[in-house]
Coordinates of C-alpha atoms in Angstrom, one line a residue:
M1 CA 46.4 200.2 109.9
K2 CA 44.9 201.2 113.4
Y3 CA 43.6 198.6 115.5
L4 CA 41.8 199.2 118.6
I5 CA 40.9 196.9 121.7
V6 CA 38.3 198.2 123.8
N7 CA 38.8 196.5 127.3
G8 CA 36.4 196.6 130.2
D9 CA 38.1 196.3 133.4
D10 CA 36.6 194.9 136.9
F11 CA 34.5 192.1 135.1
G12 CA 33.3 190.0 138.3
A13 CA 33.0 192.8 140.7
S14 CA 29.4 193.4 140.9
R15 CA 26.0 192.1 138.9
G16 CA 25.6 195.7 137.9
I17 CA 29.1 195.8 136.2
N18 CA 28.9 192.4 134.6
R19 CA 25.4 193.4 133.1
G20 CA 27.4 196.5 132.0
I21 CA 30.2 195.0 130.5
L22 CA 28.1 192.4 128.5
E23 CA 25.7 195.2 127.1
A24 CA 28.8 197.1 126.2
H25 CA 30.2 194.2 124.3
R26 CA 26.7 193.3 122.8
R27 CA 25.3 196.6 121.7
G28 CA 28.7 198.8 121.9
I29 CA 32.3 198.7 120.9
L30 CA 33.7 196.8 123.9
T31 CA 35.9 193.8 122.6
S32 CA 37.7 192.5 125.8
T33 CA 37.3 192.4 129.4
S34 CA 39.3 191.7 132.5
L35 CA 38.1 189.5 135.1
L36 CA 38.4 189.9 138.9
V37 CA 38.6 186.2 140.5
R38 CA 38.0 186.6 144.1
M39 CA 35.0 188.5 144.1
P40 CA 31.4 187.3 145.1
W41 CA 30.3 187.9 141.5
S42 CA 33.4 186.4 139.6
E43 CA 31.6 183.1 138.9
E44 CA 28.7 184.8 137.7
A45 CA 31.1 186.9 135.1
A46 CA 32.6 183.7 134.2
G47 CA 29.4 182.0 133.4
L48 CA 28.5 184.8 131.3
S49 CA 31.8 184.7 129.4
R50 CA 31.5 181.2 128.6
A51 CA 28.3 182.0 126.9
T52 CA 30.0 184.8 124.9
P53 CA 33.0 183.0 123.3
D54 CA 33.8 186.1 121.2
L55 CA 34.5 188.1 123.9
S56 CA 38.0 188.0 125.0
V57 CA 38.7 187.8 128.9
G58 CA 42.0 188.4 130.7
L59 CA 43.0 188.4 134.4
H60 CA 42.6 191.5 136.4
V61 CA 44.9 190.7 139.4
D62 CA 43.7 192.1 142.6
L63 CA 46.4 192.5 145.3
G64 CA 44.0 194.7 147.3
K65 CA 45.6 196.0 150.9
E66 CA 47.7 192.9 151.0
L67 CA 50.4 194.5 148.5
K68 CA 51.0 197.3 151.3
L69 CA 51.3 194.6 154.1
T70 CA 53.8 192.3 152.0
T71 CA 56.1 194.5 150.2
G72 CA 58.9 192.3 151.3
S73 CA 57.3 189.3 150.6
R74 CA 58.3 188.2 147.0
P75 CA 57.3 184.6 147.5
W76 CA 53.9 185.3 148.8
M77 CA 53.3 187.7 145.9
R78 CA 54.4 185.0 143.3
E79 CA 52.4 182.4 144.9
E80 CA 49.1 184.8 144.8
L81 CA 49.7 185.6 141.0
H82 CA 49.7 182.1 140.3
R83 CA 46.8 181.2 142.8
Q84 CA 44.5 183.9 141.0
F85 CA 45.6 182.7 137.7
T86 CA 44.7 179.2 138.3
R87 CA 41.5 180.1 139.9
F88 CA 40.8 182.1 136.5
Q89 CA 41.1 178.8 134.6
E90 CA 38.9 176.9 137.2
L91 CA 36.3 179.7 136.7
T92 CA 36.5 179.8 132.7
D93 CA 37.9 176.6 131.7
R94 CA 40.0 178.6 129.6
R95 CA 43.5 180.4 129.8
P96 CA 43.2 184.6 130.0
T97 CA 43.9 186.2 126.9
H98 CA 45.9 189.0 128.6
L99 CA 46.9 190.3 131.9
D100 CA 46.6 193.4 133.8
S101 CA 45.8 194.5 137.5
H102 CA 43.3 196.3 139.8
H103 CA 44.3 200.1 140.2
N104 CA 47.4 199.1 137.8
V105 CA 49.3 197.7 141.0
H106 CA 51.4 195.9 138.3
R107 CA 53.2 199.2 137.9
D108 CA 54.8 198.8 141.4
P109 CA 58.7 198.1 141.1
Q110 CA 58.2 195.7 143.6
V111 CA 55.7 193.4 141.6
L112 CA 56.3 194.3 138.3
P113 CA 59.0 191.7 137.6
L114 CA 56.7 189.0 139.1
F115 CA 54.0 189.8 136.6
L116 CA 56.5 190.0 133.8
E117 CA 57.4 186.3 134.9
L118 CA 53.7 185.2 134.9
A119 CA 53.2 186.7 131.5
A120 CA 56.3 185.3 129.7
E121 CA 55.6 181.9 131.3
H122 CA 52.2 181.8 129.8
G123 CA 52.9 183.9 126.6
L124 CA 50.4 186.8 127.7
P125 CA 50.6 190.1 126.5
M126 CA 50.4 192.5 129.4
R127 CA 49.2 195.9 130.0
E128 CA 51.9 198.4 129.2
Q129 CA 54.6 195.8 128.6
S130 CA 53.7 194.5 125.3
P131 CA 53.1 196.3 121.5
V132 CA 49.6 197.1 122.4
R133 CA 49.5 201.0 123.3
Y134 CA 47.7 201.6 126.5
F135 CA 45.3 204.6 126.5
S136 CA 43.5 205.5 129.9
K137 CA 42.1 209.0 129.2
F138 CA 38.5 207.6 128.9
Y139 CA 37.8 208.0 132.6
G140 CA 35.6 210.3 134.4
Q141 CA 37.2 211.2 137.7
W142 CA 40.3 213.0 138.8
G143 CA 41.2 215.2 141.5
G144 CA 38.3 213.8 143.7
K145 CA 35.7 215.1 141.3
T146 CA 33.6 213.6 138.8
H147 CA 33.9 215.0 135.0
L148 CA 31.2 213.3 133.1
E149 CA 32.1 215.5 130.1
Q150 CA 35.1 213.6 129.6
L151 CA 32.8 210.4 128.9
S152 CA 30.8 212.2 126.3
V153 CA 30.5 210.7 122.8
E154 CA 32.0 213.9 121.4
S155 CA 35.0 213.5 124.0
L156 CA 35.6 210.0 123.0
T157 CA 35.1 210.7 119.3
R158 CA 38.1 213.5 119.7
M159 CA 40.2 211.3 121.2
L160 CA 39.6 208.4 118.5
E161 CA 40.7 211.0 116.3
T162 CA 43.9 212.3 117.9
E163 CA 45.1 209.6 120.1
I164 CA 44.9 206.2 118.4
N165 CA 48.2 205.4 116.5
E166 CA 49.1 203.1 114.0
G167 CA 49.2 199.4 115.2
F168 CA 47.4 198.1 118.3
N169 CA 45.9 200.2 120.9
E170 CA 44.0 199.6 124.1
L171 CA 41.2 201.7 125.3
S172 CA 40.5 200.9 128.9
C173 CA 36.9 201.5 130.3
H174 CA 34.9 200.6 133.4
P175 CA 31.3 200.3 132.1
G176 CA 28.4 199.3 134.4
Y177 CA 25.3 199.8 136.3
V178 CA 25.2 201.4 139.8
D179 CA 24.8 198.3 142.3
P180 CA 23.8 198.8 146.0
D181 CA 25.8 195.5 146.8
Y182 CA 29.2 197.4 145.4
L183 CA 30.2 200.4 147.1
T184 CA 32.7 202.3 145.0
G185 CA 33.6 205.9 144.5
Y186 CA 33.0 205.4 140.5
S187 CA 29.4 204.8 140.0
R188 CA 27.7 207.3 138.0
E189 CA 30.6 207.4 135.6
R190 CA 30.2 203.8 134.8
E191 CA 26.9 204.4 133.3
A192 CA 28.1 207.4 131.6
E193 CA 30.9 205.0 129.9
L194 CA 28.3 202.6 129.2
H195 CA 26.2 205.0 127.3
T196 CA 28.8 206.4 125.4
L197 CA 30.2 203.0 124.3
C198 CA 26.8 202.2 123.0
D199 CA 26.1 205.1 121.0
P200 CA 26.0 204.5 117.2
R201 CA 28.1 207.9 116.8
V202 CA 31.0 206.0 118.3
R203 CA 31.1 203.4 115.7
K204 CA 30.6 205.8 113.0
A205 CA 33.7 207.9 114.2
L206 CA 35.7 204.5 114.1
A207 CA 34.4 203.8 110.6
E208 CA 35.6 207.2 109.6
Q209 CA 39.0 207.2 111.1
S210 CA 39.6 203.7 109.6
I211 CA 40.0 202.3 113.0
H212 CA 39.4 198.4 113.1
L213 CA 38.0 197.0 116.2
V214 CA 39.7 194.0 117.6
S215 CA 40.4 191.9 120.9
Y216 CA 43.1 190.7 122.7
H217 CA 42.2 187.1 121.0
D218 CA 42.9 188.7 117.4
F219 CA 46.0 190.2 118.8
A220 CA 47.4 186.7 119.6
G221 CA 46.8 185.6 116.2
F222 CA 48.5 188.8 114.7
A223 CA 51.3 188.0 117.0
A224 CA 51.9 184.4 115.9
K225 CA 51.9 185.3 112.6
A226 CA 54.5 188.2 112.9
P227 CA 58.0 187.4 111.7
R228 CA 60.4 186.7 114.3

């Protein structure tokens, strides 16, 4: 069986991104999202998630510039991870369903052990450190240039046909609307992603490939039933 989690990063970054993620969930194939907890629109995102209980919400840890400033300060990093975990619970009134990070900073060897420690403490699947295979090619920018062709329905359909393996897979995405209050170098691409994720042809391609849409909440249920 092929299972696909479609996870939208950056929930809480801006009002436009919040709106786009909810639309991709309600009209498209997005099943999960990852919440930034230190942004001006984090509280709005949390409220939207409470009204959308079938949307899995994980913690999108953001260490920002502080990661570079405190590379030798493991105690601070550990405390910051726990602060953001606690803030997530305060905002959403629930535990995260999974753990990942802004710009994938958890890959840094200095902080990876701390992320693994937090994930193990709370029994959370963490991006690239769980049985869920992480797939990140649905992204419309590299080499400093925009590549909207990478975000087309045809491109995503090819990915579904060739890149989704047996077992659990996570397709990361960044849907949203351009927001003048949130300066980012990835803006037009977000709207292109949203358009594709909501296109009925993508859902048809999933059915043709016998790919089952699931969420991180579903994955937790499967993991609990798996033989040990």
